[in-house]
Coordinates of C-alpha atoms and ligand atoms in Angstrom, one line a residue:
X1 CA 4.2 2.2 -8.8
X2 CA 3.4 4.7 -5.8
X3 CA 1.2 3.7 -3.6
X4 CA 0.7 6.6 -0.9
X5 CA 2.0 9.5 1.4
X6 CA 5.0 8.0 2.7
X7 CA 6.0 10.6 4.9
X8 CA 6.1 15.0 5.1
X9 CA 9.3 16.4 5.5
X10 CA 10.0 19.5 8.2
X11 CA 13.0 21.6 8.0
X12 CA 13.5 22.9 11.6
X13 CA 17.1 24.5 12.8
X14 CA 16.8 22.2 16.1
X15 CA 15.4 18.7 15.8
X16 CA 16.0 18.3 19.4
X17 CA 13.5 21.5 19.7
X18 CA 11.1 20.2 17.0
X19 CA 10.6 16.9 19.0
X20 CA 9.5 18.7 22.1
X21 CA 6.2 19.4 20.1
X22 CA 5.9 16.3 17.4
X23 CA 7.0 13.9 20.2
X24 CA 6.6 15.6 23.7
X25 CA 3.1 17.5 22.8
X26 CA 1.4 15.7 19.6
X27 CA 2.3 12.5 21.0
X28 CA 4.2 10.4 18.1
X29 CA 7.1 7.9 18.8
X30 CA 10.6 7.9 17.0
X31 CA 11.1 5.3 14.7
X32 CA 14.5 6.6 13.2
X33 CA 16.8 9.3 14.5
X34 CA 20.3 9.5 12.4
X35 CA 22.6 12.1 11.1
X36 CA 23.1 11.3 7.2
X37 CA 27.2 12.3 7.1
X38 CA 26.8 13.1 3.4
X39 CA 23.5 14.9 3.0
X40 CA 24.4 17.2 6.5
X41 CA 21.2 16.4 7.7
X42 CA 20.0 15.1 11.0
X43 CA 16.9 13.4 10.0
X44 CA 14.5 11.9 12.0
X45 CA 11.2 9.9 11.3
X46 CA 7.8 10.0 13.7
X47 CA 5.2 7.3 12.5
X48 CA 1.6 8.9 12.5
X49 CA -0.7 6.1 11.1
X50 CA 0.4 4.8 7.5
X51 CA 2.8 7.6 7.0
X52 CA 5.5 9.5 9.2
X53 CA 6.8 13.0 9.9
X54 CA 10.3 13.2 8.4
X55 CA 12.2 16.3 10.9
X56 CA 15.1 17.3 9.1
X57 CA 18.3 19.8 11.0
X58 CA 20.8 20.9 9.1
X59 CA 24.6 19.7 10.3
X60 CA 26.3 22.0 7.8
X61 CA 25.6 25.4 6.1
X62 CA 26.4 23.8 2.1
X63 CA 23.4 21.7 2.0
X64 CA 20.1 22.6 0.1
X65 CA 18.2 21.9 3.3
X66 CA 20.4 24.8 5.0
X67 CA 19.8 27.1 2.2
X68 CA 16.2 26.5 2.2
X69 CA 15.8 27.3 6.1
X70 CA 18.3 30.4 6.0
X71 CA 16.1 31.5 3.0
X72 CA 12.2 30.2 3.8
X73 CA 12.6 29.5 7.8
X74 CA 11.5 26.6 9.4
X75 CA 8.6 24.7 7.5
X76 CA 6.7 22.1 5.4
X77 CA 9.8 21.2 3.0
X78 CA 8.8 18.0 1.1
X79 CA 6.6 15.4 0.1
X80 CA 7.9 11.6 -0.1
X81 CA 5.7 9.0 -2.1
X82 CA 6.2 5.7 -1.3
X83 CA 7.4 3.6 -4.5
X84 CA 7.8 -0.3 -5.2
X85 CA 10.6 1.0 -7.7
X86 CA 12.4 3.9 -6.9
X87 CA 14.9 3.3 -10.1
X88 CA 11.6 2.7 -12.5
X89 CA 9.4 5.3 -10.7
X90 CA 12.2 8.4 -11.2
X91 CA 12.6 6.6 -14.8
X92 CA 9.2 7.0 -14.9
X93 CA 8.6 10.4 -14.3
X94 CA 12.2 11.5 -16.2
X95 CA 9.8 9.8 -19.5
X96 CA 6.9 11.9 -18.6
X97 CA 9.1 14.8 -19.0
X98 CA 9.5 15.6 -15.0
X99 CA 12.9 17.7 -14.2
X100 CA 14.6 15.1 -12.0
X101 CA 16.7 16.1 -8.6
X102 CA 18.3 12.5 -8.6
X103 CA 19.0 11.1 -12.0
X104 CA 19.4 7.3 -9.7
X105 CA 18.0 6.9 -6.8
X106 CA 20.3 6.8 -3.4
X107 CA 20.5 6.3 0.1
X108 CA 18.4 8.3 2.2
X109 CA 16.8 8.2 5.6
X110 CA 13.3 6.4 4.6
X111 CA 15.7 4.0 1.9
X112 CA 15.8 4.2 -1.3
X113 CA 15.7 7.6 -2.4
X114 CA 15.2 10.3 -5.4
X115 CA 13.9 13.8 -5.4
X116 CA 12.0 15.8 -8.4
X117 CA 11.9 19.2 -9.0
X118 CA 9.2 21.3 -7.3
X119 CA 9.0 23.3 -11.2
X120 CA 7.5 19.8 -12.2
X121 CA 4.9 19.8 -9.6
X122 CA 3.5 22.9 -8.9
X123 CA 6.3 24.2 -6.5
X124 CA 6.5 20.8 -4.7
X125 CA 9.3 19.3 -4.1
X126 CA 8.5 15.8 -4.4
X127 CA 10.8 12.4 -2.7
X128 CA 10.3 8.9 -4.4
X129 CA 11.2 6.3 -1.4
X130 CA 11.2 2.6 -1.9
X131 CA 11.6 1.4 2.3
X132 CA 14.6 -1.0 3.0
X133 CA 12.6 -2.8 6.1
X134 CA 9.4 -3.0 7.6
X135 CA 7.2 -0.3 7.8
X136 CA 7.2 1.6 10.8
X137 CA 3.7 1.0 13.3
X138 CA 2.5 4.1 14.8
X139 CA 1.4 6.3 16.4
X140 CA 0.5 4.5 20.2
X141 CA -3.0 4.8 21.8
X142 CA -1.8 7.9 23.4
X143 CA -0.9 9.7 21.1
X144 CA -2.8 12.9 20.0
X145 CA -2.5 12.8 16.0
X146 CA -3.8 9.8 14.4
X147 CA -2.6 10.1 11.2
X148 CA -2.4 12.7 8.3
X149 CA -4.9 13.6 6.9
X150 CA -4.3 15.6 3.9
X151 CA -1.5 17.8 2.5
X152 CA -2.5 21.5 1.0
X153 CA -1.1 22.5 -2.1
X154 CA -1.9 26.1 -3.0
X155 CA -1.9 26.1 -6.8
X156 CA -3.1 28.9 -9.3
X157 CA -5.5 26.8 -11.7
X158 CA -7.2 23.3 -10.1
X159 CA -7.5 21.1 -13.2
X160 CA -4.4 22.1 -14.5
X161 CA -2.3 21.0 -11.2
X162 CA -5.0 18.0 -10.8
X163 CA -4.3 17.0 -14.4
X164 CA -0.6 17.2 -13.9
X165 CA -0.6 15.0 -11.1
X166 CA -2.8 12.8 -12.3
X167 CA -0.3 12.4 -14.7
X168 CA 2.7 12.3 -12.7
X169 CA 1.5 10.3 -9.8
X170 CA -1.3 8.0 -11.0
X171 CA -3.9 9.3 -8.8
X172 CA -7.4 10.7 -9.0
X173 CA -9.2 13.5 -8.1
X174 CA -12.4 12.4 -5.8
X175 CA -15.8 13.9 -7.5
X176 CA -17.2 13.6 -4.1
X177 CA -15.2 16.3 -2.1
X178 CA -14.1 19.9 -2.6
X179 CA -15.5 22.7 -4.4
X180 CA -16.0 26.4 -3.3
X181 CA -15.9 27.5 0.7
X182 CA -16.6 31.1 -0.1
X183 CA -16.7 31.6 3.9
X184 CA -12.7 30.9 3.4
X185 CA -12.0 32.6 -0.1
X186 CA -10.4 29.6 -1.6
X187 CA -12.0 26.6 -4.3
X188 CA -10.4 23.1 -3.7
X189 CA -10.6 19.9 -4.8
X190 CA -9.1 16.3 -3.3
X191 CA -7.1 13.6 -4.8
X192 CA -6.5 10.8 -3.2
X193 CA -2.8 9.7 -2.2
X194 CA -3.4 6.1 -0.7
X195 CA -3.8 6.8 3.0
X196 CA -3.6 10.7 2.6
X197 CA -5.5 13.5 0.6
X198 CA -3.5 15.8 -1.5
X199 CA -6.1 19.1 -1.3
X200 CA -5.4 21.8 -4.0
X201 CA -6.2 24.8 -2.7
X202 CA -7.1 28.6 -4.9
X203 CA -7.6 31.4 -3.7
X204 CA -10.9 33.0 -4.9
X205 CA -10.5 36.4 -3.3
X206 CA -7.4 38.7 -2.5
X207 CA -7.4 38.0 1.0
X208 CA -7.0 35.6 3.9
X209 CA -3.8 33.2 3.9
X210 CA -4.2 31.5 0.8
X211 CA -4.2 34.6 -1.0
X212 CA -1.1 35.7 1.2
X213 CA 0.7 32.7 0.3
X214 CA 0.7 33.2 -3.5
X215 CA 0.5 36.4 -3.4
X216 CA 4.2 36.1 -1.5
X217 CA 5.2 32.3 -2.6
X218 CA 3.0 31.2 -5.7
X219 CA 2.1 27.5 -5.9
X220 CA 3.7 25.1 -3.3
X221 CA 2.5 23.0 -0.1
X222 CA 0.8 25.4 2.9
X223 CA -0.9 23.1 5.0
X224 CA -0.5 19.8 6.6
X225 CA -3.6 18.5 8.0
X226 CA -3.5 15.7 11.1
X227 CA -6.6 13.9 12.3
X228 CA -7.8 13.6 15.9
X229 CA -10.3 11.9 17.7
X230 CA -11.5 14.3 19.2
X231 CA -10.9 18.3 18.4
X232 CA -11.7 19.8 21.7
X233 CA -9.6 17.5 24.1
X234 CA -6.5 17.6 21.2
X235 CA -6.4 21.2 21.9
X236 CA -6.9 20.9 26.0
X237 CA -3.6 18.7 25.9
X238 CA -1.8 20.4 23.8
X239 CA -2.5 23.9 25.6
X240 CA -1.4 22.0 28.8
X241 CA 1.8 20.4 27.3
X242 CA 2.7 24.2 26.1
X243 CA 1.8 24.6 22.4
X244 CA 0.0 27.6 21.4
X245 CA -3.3 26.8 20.0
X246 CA -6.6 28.3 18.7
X247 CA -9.8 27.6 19.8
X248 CA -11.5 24.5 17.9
X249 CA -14.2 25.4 15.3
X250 CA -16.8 22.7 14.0
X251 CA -13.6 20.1 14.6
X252 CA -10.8 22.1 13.2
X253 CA -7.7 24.1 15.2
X254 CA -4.9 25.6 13.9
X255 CA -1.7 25.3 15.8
X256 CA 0.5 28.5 15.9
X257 CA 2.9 28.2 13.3
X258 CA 5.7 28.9 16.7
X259 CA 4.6 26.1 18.4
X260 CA 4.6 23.4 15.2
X261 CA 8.2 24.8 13.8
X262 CA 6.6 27.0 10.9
X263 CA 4.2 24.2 9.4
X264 CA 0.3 25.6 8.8
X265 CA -0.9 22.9 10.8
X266 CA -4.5 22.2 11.3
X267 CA -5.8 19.6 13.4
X268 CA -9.1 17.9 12.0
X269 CA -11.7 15.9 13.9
X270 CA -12.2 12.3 12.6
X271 CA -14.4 9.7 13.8
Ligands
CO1 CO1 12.1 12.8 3.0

């Protein structure tokens, strides 16, 4: 069974560059900070509430995680479920007809480990985990991001993509949020992943970045979403530890894509 958002993983070309924002500026502690010979990955793991921020360097050029960042850039590169069974879960999906990255499950950075296709899941690619220890506490009373709180998945028909991973995933859509914000051009709707939303975005006009992004990319994740306390005085900080931020509007910010290592990363006020 899955239970919830067990972490986001970042591709960035310099982890020790990355962390200078997701540590130095955002505030979040390192739980987990290891190069994976096999995988040619540096991968390290910032808690942020329930869930963590996977960063992920490449240490070699024959890896999919250096093809993706010579071919995308820096950026939102995965979604990991956390899984009671990682063996049963990919079994699981493989039944349900899911194309399956990892047949087994292996070793990985948050433990046991598979990875599905994104074709499966609406251009997501999507981790299974099953943790080998504890789970990670985080972030610290100082820190400036709380916790995620959803994950935006620009898809081109709603109920289809909430259908399929309803399917895939065992969770629901929540009747009480979403629906059409003509001000930005897009329809959404909510699922809920546990401790995280899962927001499936359309784009309802032919412009704005939505549009841009499936214009240029189709379906797949766009935005990762990170609560505050409070909007206004999450952007002071961050503008005085260096990061490039807009101005707050009725408790949301969006970081400059250069200062968060190519994520679309909005900041969102929560009481
Ligand atoms: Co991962």
């Amino acid at each position: 069974m899955l239970s919830k958002v067990h972490h986001v993983g970042i591709v960035v070309r310099s982890a020790d560059d990355a962390l200078g924002f997701y540590r130095d500026a955002l505030g979040l502690p390192v739980s987990v900070d290891r190069v994976i010979e096999d995988q040619g990955v540096r991968g390290v793991l910032l808690p942020c509430g329930s869930a963590e921020i996977e960063l992920l360097e490449p240490t070699r050029d024959d890896t999919g995680v250096a093809r993706f960042l010579q071919s995308r850039g820096e950026g939102q590169h995965h979604v990991c479920f956390e899984s009671d069974d990682c063996a049963a879960d990919l079994r699981a999906a493989a039944d349900k007809g899911v194309q399956l990255i990892d047949g087994a499950p292996r070793a990985g950075l948050a433990g046991t480990i598979g990875f599905l296709h994104p074709k499966s899941n609406h251009g997501v690619l999507i981790e299974y985990a099953t943790p080998v220890e504890e789970a990670h506490v985080g972030p610290g009373e100082d820190a400036i991001a709380r916790r995620i709180d959803h994950i935006g998945i620009v898809v081109k028909d709603i109920p289809t993509a909430a259908a399929t991973y309803e399917h895939h995933f065992g969770f629901s859509l929540d009747p009480d949020l979403g629906g059409n914000v003509e001000a930005l051009g897009i329809e959404n709707a909510f699922m809920l992943a546990g401790n995280a939303h899962l927001e499936f975005i359309r784009p309802t006009t032919g412009e704005g970045p939505v549009a841009k992004f499936a214009a240029e990319r189709g379906e797949g994740s766009f935005l990762l979403s990170l609560a505050v306390d409070d909007a206004e005085a999450a952007v002071a900080t961050l503008r005085e530890r260096g990061a490039r931020v807009a101005d707050p509007n009725n408790g949301v910010a969006f970081v400059s894509p250069r200062s968060s290592f190519g994520v679309t990363l909005q900041l969102v006020e929560r009481s």
